Amino acid sequence: MTYFTTFLSPRTPQPELRTLRLIAGRPHGLERLLLASGRMAAGYHGYVHLHAGDEVVRVLGGEVVIRIDDERQTCHEGDVAVIPPNTLHGLRAVDDALVEIFAERDMGTFFPVRQPDGSRRLVEIYRPTHPGTRRRPAPAGTPPTRSWPPSCGRSTSKSE
């Protein structure tokens, strides 16, 4: 499937400055990748999290501080941050900013959560509005919705 779209320029105002807009992904025929863009209001702070897949953040306008592991970098229009799998990261908008995210689909989003004993453990969250989130697994004991392997249209009747 071939797909063409128009990207919003950094100067195009948006009603909500914290929304990610899927530019290309599953609805457009991509099997493993997604491209999203989003505006963030000055002061927006994305919580530190990680994914089980690769992610690239490109700053298209404004100024953001991007944290990858323990390193923080102030980024401006044209800067790119490469985030390897299973690497804690987050960002903060210094002023109104526009970013583009190129990532693996269904890579999951995990947040470190402090436990009562002071340790931390990673907890996966499921947000259907976030393009990289995996689908919530079915509860234990739930029957599958499809049989496997599929019949591929072959008849199993012996009378043929």
PDB file of C-alpha atoms in Angstrom:
ATOM      1  CA  MET A   1       0.000   0.000   0.000  1.00  0.00           C
ATOM      2  CA  THR A   2       1.372   3.412  -0.923  1.00  0.00           C
ATOM      3  CA  TYR A   3       0.453   6.318   1.339  1.00  0.00           C
ATOM      4  CA  PHE A   4       1.057  10.069   1.053  1.00  0.00           C
ATOM      5  CA  THR A   5       0.125  12.710   3.598  1.00  0.00           C
ATOM      6  CA  THR A   6       0.804  16.342   4.445  1.00  0.00           C
ATOM      7  CA  PHE A   7       2.715  17.080   7.616  1.00  0.00           C
ATOM      8  CA  LEU A   8       1.787  20.036   9.824  1.00  0.00           C
ATOM      9  CA  SER A   9       4.526  22.636   9.847  1.00  0.00           C
ATOM     10  CA  PRO A  10       5.878  23.761  13.241  1.00  0.00           C
ATOM     11  CA  ARG A  11       4.059  27.072  12.836  1.00  0.00           C
ATOM     12  CA  THR A  12       0.599  25.502  12.486  1.00  0.00           C
ATOM     13  CA  PRO A  13      -1.358  26.111  15.710  1.00  0.00           C
ATOM     14  CA  GLN A  14      -2.984  23.120  17.383  1.00  0.00           C
ATOM     15  CA  PRO A  15      -5.850  23.230  19.873  1.00  0.00           C
ATOM     16  CA  GLU A  16      -4.119  20.773  22.245  1.00  0.00           C
ATOM     17  CA  LEU A  17      -0.376  21.071  22.686  1.00  0.00           C
ATOM     18  CA  ARG A  18       0.139  17.598  24.195  1.00  0.00           C
ATOM     19  CA  THR A  19      -1.395  15.286  21.623  1.00  0.00           C
ATOM     20  CA  LEU A  20       0.483  12.857  19.430  1.00  0.00           C
ATOM     21  CA  ARG A  21      -0.912  12.600  15.925  1.00  0.00           C
ATOM     22  CA  LEU A  22      -0.270   9.379  14.066  1.00  0.00           C
ATOM     23  CA  ILE A  23       1.102  10.289  10.652  1.00  0.00           C
ATOM     24  CA  ALA A  24       1.837   6.762   9.425  1.00  0.00           C
ATOM     25  CA  GLY A  25       1.265   3.416  11.102  1.00  0.00           C
ATOM     26  CA  ARG A  26      -1.067   0.432  11.156  1.00  0.00           C
ATOM     27  CA  PRO A  27      -3.984   2.214   9.403  1.00  0.00           C
ATOM     28  CA  HIS A  28      -1.614   3.179   6.584  1.00  0.00           C
ATOM     29  CA  GLY A  29      -0.216  -0.296   5.933  1.00  0.00           C
ATOM     30  CA  LEU A  30       2.929  -0.247   8.099  1.00  0.00           C
ATOM     31  CA  GLU A  31       3.598  -3.578   9.760  1.00  0.00           C
ATOM     32  CA  ARG A  32       6.429  -2.742  12.186  1.00  0.00           C
ATOM     33  CA  LEU A  33       6.912   1.043  12.290  1.00  0.00           C
ATOM     34  CA  LEU A  34       5.053   4.216  13.146  1.00  0.00           C
ATOM     35  CA  LEU A  35       5.573   7.931  12.648  1.00  0.00           C
ATOM     36  CA  ALA A  36       3.826  10.387  14.951  1.00  0.00           C
ATOM     37  CA  SER A  37       4.110  14.094  15.680  1.00  0.00           C
ATOM     38  CA  GLY A  38       3.036  16.144  18.630  1.00  0.00           C
ATOM     39  CA  ARG A  39       3.095  19.598  20.098  1.00  0.00           C
ATOM     40  CA  MET A  40       3.941  20.170  23.727  1.00  0.00           C
ATOM     41  CA  ALA A  41       3.175  23.289  25.729  1.00  0.00           C
ATOM     42  CA  ALA A  42       6.028  24.987  27.558  1.00  0.00           C
ATOM     43  CA  GLY A  43       6.536  23.201  30.863  1.00  0.00           C
ATOM     44  CA  TYR A  44       5.145  19.873  29.670  1.00  0.00           C
ATOM     45  CA  HIS A  45       7.063  17.056  31.328  1.00  0.00           C
ATOM     46  CA  GLY A  46       6.952  13.526  29.914  1.00  0.00           C
ATOM     47  CA  TYR A  47       7.519  10.981  32.657  1.00  0.00           C
ATOM     48  CA  VAL A  48      10.602   8.775  32.454  1.00  0.00           C
ATOM     49  CA  HIS A  49       9.737   5.464  30.793  1.00  0.00           C
ATOM     50  CA  LEU A  50      11.133   2.889  28.395  1.00  0.00           C
ATOM     51  CA  HIS A  51      10.063   0.768  25.447  1.00  0.00           C
ATOM     52  CA  ALA A  52      11.105  -2.678  24.243  1.00  0.00           C
ATOM     53  CA  GLY A  53      11.870  -1.220  20.801  1.00  0.00           C
ATOM     54  CA  ASP A  54      13.842   1.506  19.034  1.00  0.00           C
ATOM     55  CA  GLU A  55      12.653   5.115  19.076  1.00  0.00           C
ATOM     56  CA  VAL A  56      13.916   8.268  17.384  1.00  0.00           C
ATOM     57  CA  VAL A  57      12.771  11.750  18.426  1.00  0.00           C
ATOM     58  CA  ARG A  58      13.321  14.669  16.057  1.00  0.00           C
ATOM     59  CA  VAL A  59      12.707  18.217  17.240  1.00  0.00           C
ATOM     60  CA  LEU A  60      10.850  20.199  14.591  1.00  0.00           C
ATOM     61  CA  GLY A  61      10.402  23.405  16.553  1.00  0.00           C
ATOM     62  CA  GLY A  62      10.896  24.904  19.983  1.00  0.00           C
ATOM     63  CA  GLU A  63      13.247  23.712  22.691  1.00  0.00           C
ATOM     64  CA  VAL A  64      13.093  20.482  24.705  1.00  0.00           C
ATOM     65  CA  VAL A  65      15.361  18.780  27.200  1.00  0.00           C
ATOM     66  CA  ILE A  66      15.599  15.087  26.371  1.00  0.00           C
ATOM     67  CA  ARG A  67      16.825  12.610  28.965  1.00  0.00           C
ATOM     68  CA  ILE A  68      18.250   9.273  27.812  1.00  0.00           C
ATOM     69  CA  ASP A  69      19.462   7.157  30.745  1.00  0.00           C
ATOM     70  CA  ASP A  70      21.370   9.623  32.952  1.00  0.00           C
ATOM     71  CA  GLU A  71      22.290  12.034  30.142  1.00  0.00           C
ATOM     72  CA  ARG A  72      20.276  15.204  29.499  1.00  0.00           C
ATOM     73  CA  GLN A  73      20.601  17.266  26.338  1.00  0.00           C
ATOM     74  CA  THR A  74      18.895  20.519  25.378  1.00  0.00           C
ATOM     75  CA  CYS A  75      17.589  20.059  21.842  1.00  0.00           C
ATOM     76  CA  HIS A  76      16.328  22.549  19.252  1.00  0.00           C
ATOM     77  CA  GLU A  77      14.850  22.445  15.758  1.00  0.00           C
ATOM     78  CA  GLY A  78      16.704  19.850  13.675  1.00  0.00           C
ATOM     79  CA  ASP A  79      18.167  17.893  16.599  1.00  0.00           C
ATOM     80  CA  VAL A  80      17.620  14.121  16.718  1.00  0.00           C
ATOM     81  CA  ALA A  81      17.709  11.810  19.761  1.00  0.00           C
ATOM     82  CA  VAL A  82      18.189   8.069  19.212  1.00  0.00           C
ATOM     83  CA  ILE A  83      16.767   5.928  22.015  1.00  0.00           C
ATOM     84  CA  PRO A  84      17.808   2.253  22.036  1.00  0.00           C
ATOM     85  CA  PRO A  85      15.410  -0.429  23.321  1.00  0.00           C
ATOM     86  CA  ASN A  86      15.016  -0.821  27.090  1.00  0.00           C
ATOM     87  CA  THR A  87      16.541   2.595  27.811  1.00  0.00           C
ATOM     88  CA  LEU A  88      14.873   4.964  30.268  1.00  0.00           C
ATOM     89  CA  HIS A  89      14.044   8.298  28.666  1.00  0.00           C
ATOM     90  CA  GLY A  90      11.776  11.315  28.969  1.00  0.00           C
ATOM     91  CA  LEU A  91      11.504  14.906  27.842  1.00  0.00           C
ATOM     92  CA  ARG A  92      10.525  18.346  29.035  1.00  0.00           C
ATOM     93  CA  ALA A  93       9.383  21.232  26.850  1.00  0.00           C
ATOM     94  CA  VAL A  94      11.287  24.411  27.692  1.00  0.00           C
ATOM     95  CA  ASP A  95       8.974  26.375  25.407  1.00  0.00           C
ATOM     96  CA  ASP A  96       6.178  25.336  23.051  1.00  0.00           C
ATOM     97  CA  ALA A  97       7.717  22.574  20.970  1.00  0.00           C
ATOM     98  CA  LEU A  98       6.884  20.274  18.078  1.00  0.00           C
ATOM     99  CA  VAL A  99       8.459  16.816  17.890  1.00  0.00           C
ATOM    100  CA  GLU A 100       8.314  13.885  15.523  1.00  0.00           C
ATOM    101  CA  ILE A 101       8.623  10.312  16.788  1.00  0.00           C
ATOM    102  CA  PHE A 102       9.699   7.398  14.617  1.00  0.00           C
ATOM    103  CA  ALA A 103       9.408   4.082  16.441  1.00  0.00           C
ATOM    104  CA  GLU A 104       8.544   0.424  16.374  1.00  0.00           C
ATOM    105  CA  ARG A 105       4.876  -0.422  16.604  1.00  0.00           C
ATOM    106  CA  ASP A 106       3.571  -2.358  19.600  1.00  0.00           C
ATOM    107  CA  MET A 107       6.847  -1.977  21.497  1.00  0.00           C
ATOM    108  CA  GLY A 108       5.137  -1.426  24.843  1.00  0.00           C
ATOM    109  CA  THR A 109       5.554   1.394  27.354  1.00  0.00           C
ATOM    110  CA  PHE A 110       7.007   0.650  30.792  1.00  0.00           C
ATOM    111  CA  PHE A 111       7.279   3.005  33.779  1.00  0.00           C
ATOM    112  CA  PRO A 112       9.551   2.506  36.804  1.00  0.00           C
ATOM    113  CA  VAL A 113       7.336   2.354  39.900  1.00  0.00           C
ATOM    114  CA  ARG A 114       8.762   2.661  43.399  1.00  0.00           C
ATOM    115  CA  GLN A 115       7.778  -0.226  45.669  1.00  0.00           C
ATOM    116  CA  PRO A 116       7.094   0.035  49.437  1.00  0.00           C
ATOM    117  CA  ASP A 117      10.580  -1.386  50.186  1.00  0.00           C
ATOM    118  CA  GLY A 118      12.198   1.420  48.123  1.00  0.00           C
ATOM    119  CA  SER A 119      13.051  -0.737  45.119  1.00  0.00           C
ATOM    120  CA  ARG A 120      11.646  -0.053  41.688  1.00  0.00           C
ATOM    121  CA  ARG A 121       9.969  -2.356  39.213  1.00  0.00           C
ATOM    122  CA  LEU A 122       8.855  -1.756  35.649  1.00  0.00           C
ATOM    123  CA  VAL A 123       5.107  -1.715  35.039  1.00  0.00           C
ATOM    124  CA  GLU A 124       3.701  -1.861  31.504  1.00  0.00           C
ATOM    125  CA  ILE A 125       0.813   0.480  30.799  1.00  0.00           C
ATOM    126  CA  TYR A 126      -1.788   0.065  28.081  1.00  0.00           C
ATOM    127  CA  ARG A 127      -3.044   3.294  26.481  1.00  0.00           C
ATOM    128  CA  PRO A 128      -4.958   2.721  23.251  1.00  0.00           C
ATOM    129  CA  THR A 129      -4.420   6.392  22.337  1.00  0.00           C
ATOM    130  CA  HIS A 130      -0.633   6.011  22.376  1.00  0.00           C
ATOM    131  CA  PRO A 131       0.696   4.617  19.091  1.00  0.00           C
ATOM    132  CA  GLY A 132       3.489   2.460  20.560  1.00  0.00           C
ATOM    133  CA  THR A 133       1.379   0.765  23.222  1.00  0.00           C
ATOM    134  CA  ARG A 134       0.770  -2.934  22.939  1.00  0.00           C
ATOM    135  CA  ARG A 135      -2.716  -4.328  23.277  1.00  0.00           C
ATOM    136  CA  ARG A 136      -3.666  -5.437  26.759  1.00  0.00           C
ATOM    137  CA  PRO A 137      -3.304  -9.211  27.054  1.00  0.00           C
ATOM    138  CA  ALA A 138      -6.474 -11.220  27.552  1.00  0.00           C
ATOM    139  CA  PRO A 139      -7.127 -12.376  31.130  1.00  0.00           C
ATOM    140  CA  ALA A 140      -5.918 -15.869  31.963  1.00  0.00           C
ATOM    141  CA  GLY A 141      -8.387 -18.527  30.874  1.00  0.00           C
ATOM    142  CA  THR A 142      -9.902 -16.424  28.076  1.00  0.00           C
ATOM    143  CA  PRO A 143     -10.424 -18.543  24.956  1.00  0.00           C
ATOM    144  CA  PRO A 144      -8.643 -17.341  21.814  1.00  0.00           C
ATOM    145  CA  THR A 145     -10.709 -15.333  19.366  1.00  0.00           C
ATOM    146  CA  ARG A 146      -9.190 -17.074  16.300  1.00  0.00           C
ATOM    147  CA  SER A 147      -8.180 -20.621  15.677  1.00  0.00           C
ATOM    148  CA  TRP A 148      -4.610 -21.365  14.665  1.00  0.00           C
ATOM    149  CA  PRO A 149      -3.434 -22.339  12.152  1.00  0.00           C
ATOM    150  CA  PRO A 150      -5.976 -20.754   9.822  1.00  0.00           C
ATOM    151  CA  SER A 151      -7.597 -23.082   7.316  1.00  0.00           C
ATOM    152  CA  CYS A 152      -6.441 -20.972   4.303  1.00  0.00           C
ATOM    153  CA  GLY A 153      -9.771 -21.676   2.640  1.00  0.00           C
ATOM    154  CA  ARG A 154      -9.143 -25.414   2.287  1.00  0.00           C
ATOM    155  CA  SER A 155     -12.035 -27.726   2.842  1.00  0.00           C
ATOM    156  CA  THR A 156     -11.633 -30.460   5.432  1.00  0.00           C
ATOM    157  CA  SER A 157     -14.472 -32.495   3.954  1.00  0.00           C
ATOM    158  CA  LYS A 158     -13.528 -36.002   2.752  1.00  0.00           C
ATOM    159  CA  SER A 159     -16.313 -36.071   0.162  1.00  0.00           C
ATOM    160  CA  GLU A 160     -14.431 -33.859  -2.313  1.00  0.00           C
TER     161      GLU A 160
END
